[in-house]
Short mmCIF file of C-alpha atoms in Angstrom, two decimals:
data_model
loop_
_atom_site.label_atom_id
_atom_site.label_comp_id
_atom_site.label_asym_id
_atom_site.label_seq_id
_atom_site.Cartn_x
_atom_site.Cartn_y
_atom_site.Cartn_z
CA UNK A 715 12.30 -14.79 -2.46
CA UNK A 716 8.68 -14.44 -1.28
CA UNK A 717 6.05 -16.98 -2.10
CA UNK A 718 2.41 -17.55 -1.52
CA UNK A 719 0.78 -20.91 -1.91
CA UNK A 720 -2.97 -21.75 -2.04
CA UNK A 721 -3.37 -25.52 -2.22
CA UNK A 722 -7.13 -25.56 -2.78
CA UNK A 723 -7.97 -24.71 -6.42
CA UNK A 724 -11.70 -24.99 -5.71
CA UNK A 725 -13.96 -25.11 -2.62
CA UNK A 726 -17.69 -25.40 -2.19
CA UNK A 727 -19.95 -24.48 0.65
CA UNK A 728 -23.69 -24.53 1.42
CA UNK A 729 -25.39 -21.26 1.98
CA UNK A 730 -25.28 -20.24 5.69
CA UNK A 731 -22.48 -22.69 6.40
CA UNK A 732 -18.83 -21.98 7.27
CA UNK A 733 -15.86 -22.53 5.02
CA UNK A 734 -12.07 -22.12 5.54
CA UNK A 735 -9.63 -21.25 2.71
CA UNK A 736 -6.01 -22.13 3.24
CA UNK A 737 -2.87 -20.18 2.46
CA UNK A 738 0.81 -20.55 3.32
CA UNK A 739 3.47 -18.12 2.62
CA UNK A 740 7.23 -17.59 2.93
CA UNK A 741 9.19 -14.43 3.55
CA UNK A 742 12.52 -13.59 5.29
CA UNK A 743 11.18 -10.12 6.11
CA UNK A 744 10.00 -9.28 9.62
CA UNK A 745 7.64 -6.46 8.55
CA UNK A 746 4.92 -7.66 6.27
CA UNK A 747 1.22 -7.64 5.64
CA UNK A 748 -1.07 -10.39 4.51
CA UNK A 749 -4.31 -9.98 2.64
CA UNK A 750 -7.24 -11.86 1.27
CA UNK A 751 -8.74 -10.35 -1.85
CA UNK A 752 -11.94 -11.41 -3.49
CA UNK A 753 -12.41 -11.33 -7.30
CA UNK A 754 -15.92 -11.91 -8.53
CA UNK A 755 -16.75 -12.57 -12.24
CA UNK A 756 -16.52 -8.81 -12.85
CA UNK A 757 -12.78 -9.28 -12.06
CA UNK A 758 -12.63 -6.25 -9.76
CA UNK A 759 -10.13 -7.11 -7.04
CA UNK A 760 -11.83 -6.34 -3.67
CA UNK A 761 -10.07 -6.28 -0.34
CA UNK A 762 -11.56 -8.66 2.15
CA UNK A 763 -9.28 -8.53 5.17
CA UNK A 764 -5.74 -7.48 6.21
CA UNK A 765 -3.37 -8.86 8.82
CA UNK A 766 -0.25 -7.00 9.97
CA UNK A 767 2.52 -9.51 10.89
CA UNK A 768 3.36 -7.66 14.15
CA UNK A 769 -0.17 -8.04 15.46
CA UNK A 770 -0.82 -11.23 17.39
CA UNK A 771 -4.58 -10.81 17.29
CA UNK A 772 -6.32 -12.34 14.35
CA UNK A 773 -8.13 -9.81 12.11
CA UNK A 774 -11.91 -9.93 11.75
CA UNK A 775 -14.25 -8.12 9.38
CA UNK A 776 -17.87 -9.03 10.01
CA UNK A 777 -18.37 -12.62 8.70
CA UNK A 778 -14.69 -12.89 7.64
CA UNK A 779 -11.90 -13.79 10.03
CA UNK A 780 -8.37 -15.14 9.66
CA UNK A 781 -6.31 -17.66 11.55
CA UNK A 782 -2.71 -16.21 11.39
CA UNK A 783 -0.08 -18.68 12.53
CA UNK A 784 3.16 -16.73 12.17
CA UNK A 785 5.57 -19.54 13.17
CA UNK A 786 3.93 -21.93 10.77
CA UNK A 787 3.63 -19.17 8.12
CA UNK A 788 -0.05 -20.01 7.65
CA UNK A 789 -2.85 -17.55 6.96
CA UNK A 790 -6.32 -19.11 6.48
CA UNK A 791 -9.58 -17.22 5.88
CA UNK A 792 -12.82 -18.31 7.52
CA UNK A 793 -16.13 -17.22 6.00
CA UNK A 794 -19.11 -17.64 8.37
CA UNK A 795 -22.74 -17.73 7.39
CA UNK A 796 -21.82 -17.97 3.72
CA UNK A 797 -23.97 -16.05 1.27
CA UNK A 798 -24.47 -16.45 -2.47
CA UNK A 799 -22.61 -13.16 -3.01
CA UNK A 800 -19.50 -14.70 -1.48
CA UNK A 801 -19.01 -16.84 -4.62
CA UNK A 802 -15.84 -15.64 -6.21
CA UNK A 803 -12.12 -16.31 -6.67
CA UNK A 804 -10.20 -15.63 -3.48
CA UNK A 805 -6.54 -14.65 -3.59
CA UNK A 806 -4.11 -14.66 -0.66
CA UNK A 807 -1.47 -12.00 -1.01
CA UNK A 808 1.75 -10.85 0.78
CA UNK A 809 3.53 -7.61 0.82
CA UNK A 810 6.83 -7.07 2.60
CA UNK A 811 9.23 -4.17 2.67
CA UNK A 812 12.56 -5.67 1.88
CA UNK A 813 13.58 -2.97 -0.41
CA UNK A 814 12.05 0.05 -2.13
CA UNK A 815 8.83 -1.60 -3.24
CA UNK A 816 5.77 -3.01 -1.53
CA UNK A 817 4.68 -5.21 -4.41
CA UNK A 818 2.00 -7.74 -3.71
CA UNK A 819 2.83 -11.43 -4.20
CA UNK A 820 -0.38 -13.38 -5.01
CA UNK A 821 -1.24 -17.09 -4.59
CA UNK A 822 -2.87 -18.95 -7.48
CA UNK A 823 -6.39 -18.44 -6.03
CA UNK A 824 -9.21 -20.60 -4.69
CA UNK A 825 -12.52 -20.57 -6.56
CA UNK A 826 -15.37 -20.64 -4.00
CA UNK A 827 -18.82 -21.84 -5.03
CA UNK A 828 -21.78 -21.23 -2.73
CA UNK A 829 -24.60 -23.69 -3.11
CA UNK A 830 -28.15 -22.50 -2.28
CA UNK B 639 -14.72 9.14 -2.13
CA UNK B 640 -13.88 7.90 -5.56
CA UNK B 641 -11.87 4.70 -5.79
CA UNK B 642 -9.10 3.89 -8.16
CA UNK B 643 -10.23 4.54 -11.75
CA UNK B 644 -8.80 3.06 -14.93
CA UNK B 645 -9.35 3.72 -18.58
CA UNK B 646 -10.22 2.35 -20.99
CA UNK B 647 -12.32 -0.55 -19.79
CA UNK B 648 -11.68 -2.71 -22.79
CA UNK B 649 -9.15 -2.53 -25.60
CA UNK B 650 -8.53 -4.54 -28.73
CA UNK B 651 -5.24 -4.22 -30.50
CA UNK B 652 -3.33 -6.15 -33.09
CA UNK B 653 0.12 -7.61 -32.85
CA UNK B 654 2.92 -5.07 -33.11
CA UNK B 655 0.75 -2.07 -32.06
CA UNK B 656 1.35 0.02 -28.99
CA UNK B 657 -1.08 0.67 -26.13
CA UNK B 658 -1.40 3.22 -23.30
CA UNK B 659 -3.44 2.41 -20.17
CA UNK B 660 -4.33 5.03 -17.61
CA UNK B 661 -4.96 5.02 -13.87
CA UNK B 662 -5.99 7.59 -11.31
CA UNK B 663 -5.34 6.63 -7.66
CA UNK B 664 -7.47 7.32 -4.67
CA UNK B 665 -7.22 10.94 -3.55
CA UNK B 666 -4.26 11.31 -1.23
CA UNK B 667 -2.51 8.09 -2.42
CA UNK B 668 0.97 8.71 -3.79
CA UNK B 669 1.91 5.14 -4.79
CA UNK B 670 0.59 3.41 -7.88
CA UNK B 671 1.31 -0.17 -8.84
CA UNK B 672 0.51 -2.07 -12.01
CA UNK B 673 -0.24 -5.80 -12.29
CA UNK B 674 -0.91 -8.13 -15.12
CA UNK B 675 -3.47 -10.90 -14.67
CA UNK B 676 -3.64 -13.60 -17.27
CA UNK B 677 -6.85 -15.55 -17.26
CA UNK B 678 -6.80 -18.30 -14.64
CA UNK B 679 -3.79 -16.89 -12.81
CA UNK B 680 -3.07 -14.54 -9.96
CA UNK B 681 -1.88 -11.00 -10.76
CA UNK B 682 1.77 -10.46 -11.50
CA UNK B 683 3.59 -7.29 -10.48
CA UNK B 684 4.80 -5.09 -13.26
CA UNK B 685 5.73 -1.65 -11.81
CA UNK B 686 5.44 0.47 -8.73
CA UNK B 687 5.74 4.26 -8.71
CA UNK B 688 5.92 6.55 -5.72
CA UNK B 689 6.23 10.31 -5.88
CA UNK B 690 6.86 9.99 -9.59
CA UNK B 691 9.83 7.71 -9.15
CA UNK B 692 9.99 4.05 -10.17
CA UNK B 693 10.33 1.96 -6.92
CA UNK B 694 10.11 -1.49 -8.36
CA UNK B 695 9.90 -3.45 -11.56
CA UNK B 696 8.73 -7.00 -12.06
CA UNK B 697 10.06 -9.59 -14.52
CA UNK B 698 8.67 -7.99 -17.62
CA UNK B 699 10.44 -7.08 -20.89
CA UNK B 700 11.50 -3.51 -21.77
CA UNK B 701 8.44 -3.33 -24.00
CA UNK B 702 6.62 -2.40 -20.86
CA UNK B 703 7.15 1.07 -19.40
CA UNK B 704 5.23 3.39 -17.12
CA UNK B 705 5.32 6.84 -15.61
CA UNK B 706 3.65 8.77 -12.90
CA UNK B 707 2.48 12.37 -13.21
CA UNK B 708 2.60 15.22 -10.61
CA UNK B 709 -1.09 14.52 -9.77
CA UNK B 710 -0.05 10.89 -8.98
CA UNK B 711 -2.01 9.44 -11.95
CA UNK B 712 -0.08 6.92 -13.99
CA UNK B 713 0.23 5.46 -17.45
CA UNK B 714 1.33 2.02 -18.46
CA UNK B 715 2.67 1.64 -22.02
CA UNK B 716 3.24 -1.56 -23.90
CA UNK B 717 5.02 -1.47 -27.21
CA UNK B 718 5.21 -4.09 -29.93
CA UNK B 719 2.26 -6.00 -28.56
CA UNK B 720 2.29 -9.84 -28.56
CA UNK B 721 -0.59 -12.23 -28.35
CA UNK B 722 0.67 -13.16 -24.89
CA UNK B 723 0.10 -9.62 -23.68
CA UNK B 724 -3.65 -10.26 -23.70
CA UNK B 725 -4.70 -9.95 -20.06
CA UNK B 726 -6.36 -7.89 -17.45
CA UNK B 727 -4.24 -4.99 -16.39
CA UNK B 728 -4.88 -3.88 -12.85
CA UNK B 729 -3.76 -0.68 -11.21
CA UNK B 730 -3.60 -0.33 -7.45
CA UNK B 731 -2.90 2.59 -5.18
CA UNK B 732 -1.68 2.95 -1.63
CA UNK B 733 -0.71 5.73 0.66
CA UNK B 734 2.98 4.77 1.04
CA UNK B 735 5.58 2.36 -0.21
CA UNK B 736 6.09 0.45 2.99
CA UNK B 737 3.77 -2.53 3.80
CA UNK B 738 0.40 -1.04 3.16
CA UNK B 739 -3.00 -1.88 1.73
CA UNK B 740 -3.29 -1.58 -1.98
CA UNK B 741 -6.74 -0.78 -3.46
CA UNK B 742 -7.44 -1.93 -6.94
CA UNK B 743 -9.22 -0.35 -9.87
CA UNK B 744 -11.66 -2.23 -12.09
CA UNK B 745 -8.94 -3.06 -14.59
CA UNK B 746 -8.39 -2.70 -18.32
CA UNK B 747 -9.07 -5.79 -20.38
CA UNK B 748 -6.62 -5.90 -23.31
CA UNK B 749 -7.07 -8.31 -26.16
CA UNK B 750 -4.30 -8.66 -28.74
CA UNK B 751 -5.29 -10.22 -32.08
#
């Protein structure tokens, strides 16, 4: 079975500061992708960043970067220079190809507040 | 390019009724997946379709069914609605069935009274 765990229900950061959201996962598959999705109050699920398991280099997208520790099955998201628009629920998700489906397994989410 | 679209945006039904939700994937995407997100939780996988064939089904009762059309759009049907079916229903599309990025639509908010 595949699982994703987010142990921080809520986090808070000051505007312009850096915050790190934690995620651990478990899968027996060797071919998998990890994602961070952002869900603002509108509830539209927006892709933030993707990491392919076979890539050793950590993914970056502008102010967003990940720390992918494959052996430890850890996948944290770092948000630099936090902005008010970053306030949202953040979900860590895993998709693996162990069969015919590439379903996403989501964590329980981390609610990020950005203080002005 | 247009993203994933879903209709309707909001829906209110009563217990026992039936509902049909619709989704159009990103142009060129052949895989459509459906997720249910109850308030305060992460999305739960319901179905995946690829090339009009069901490729996966989550732990949902047979009241839930879906199909994919030749133009890759999809419908999710829920029969005999229960209060617990109230949720945001998300559709996502991807190019393929292997590990790939799924892009989500804005969702359909279903309220069952």
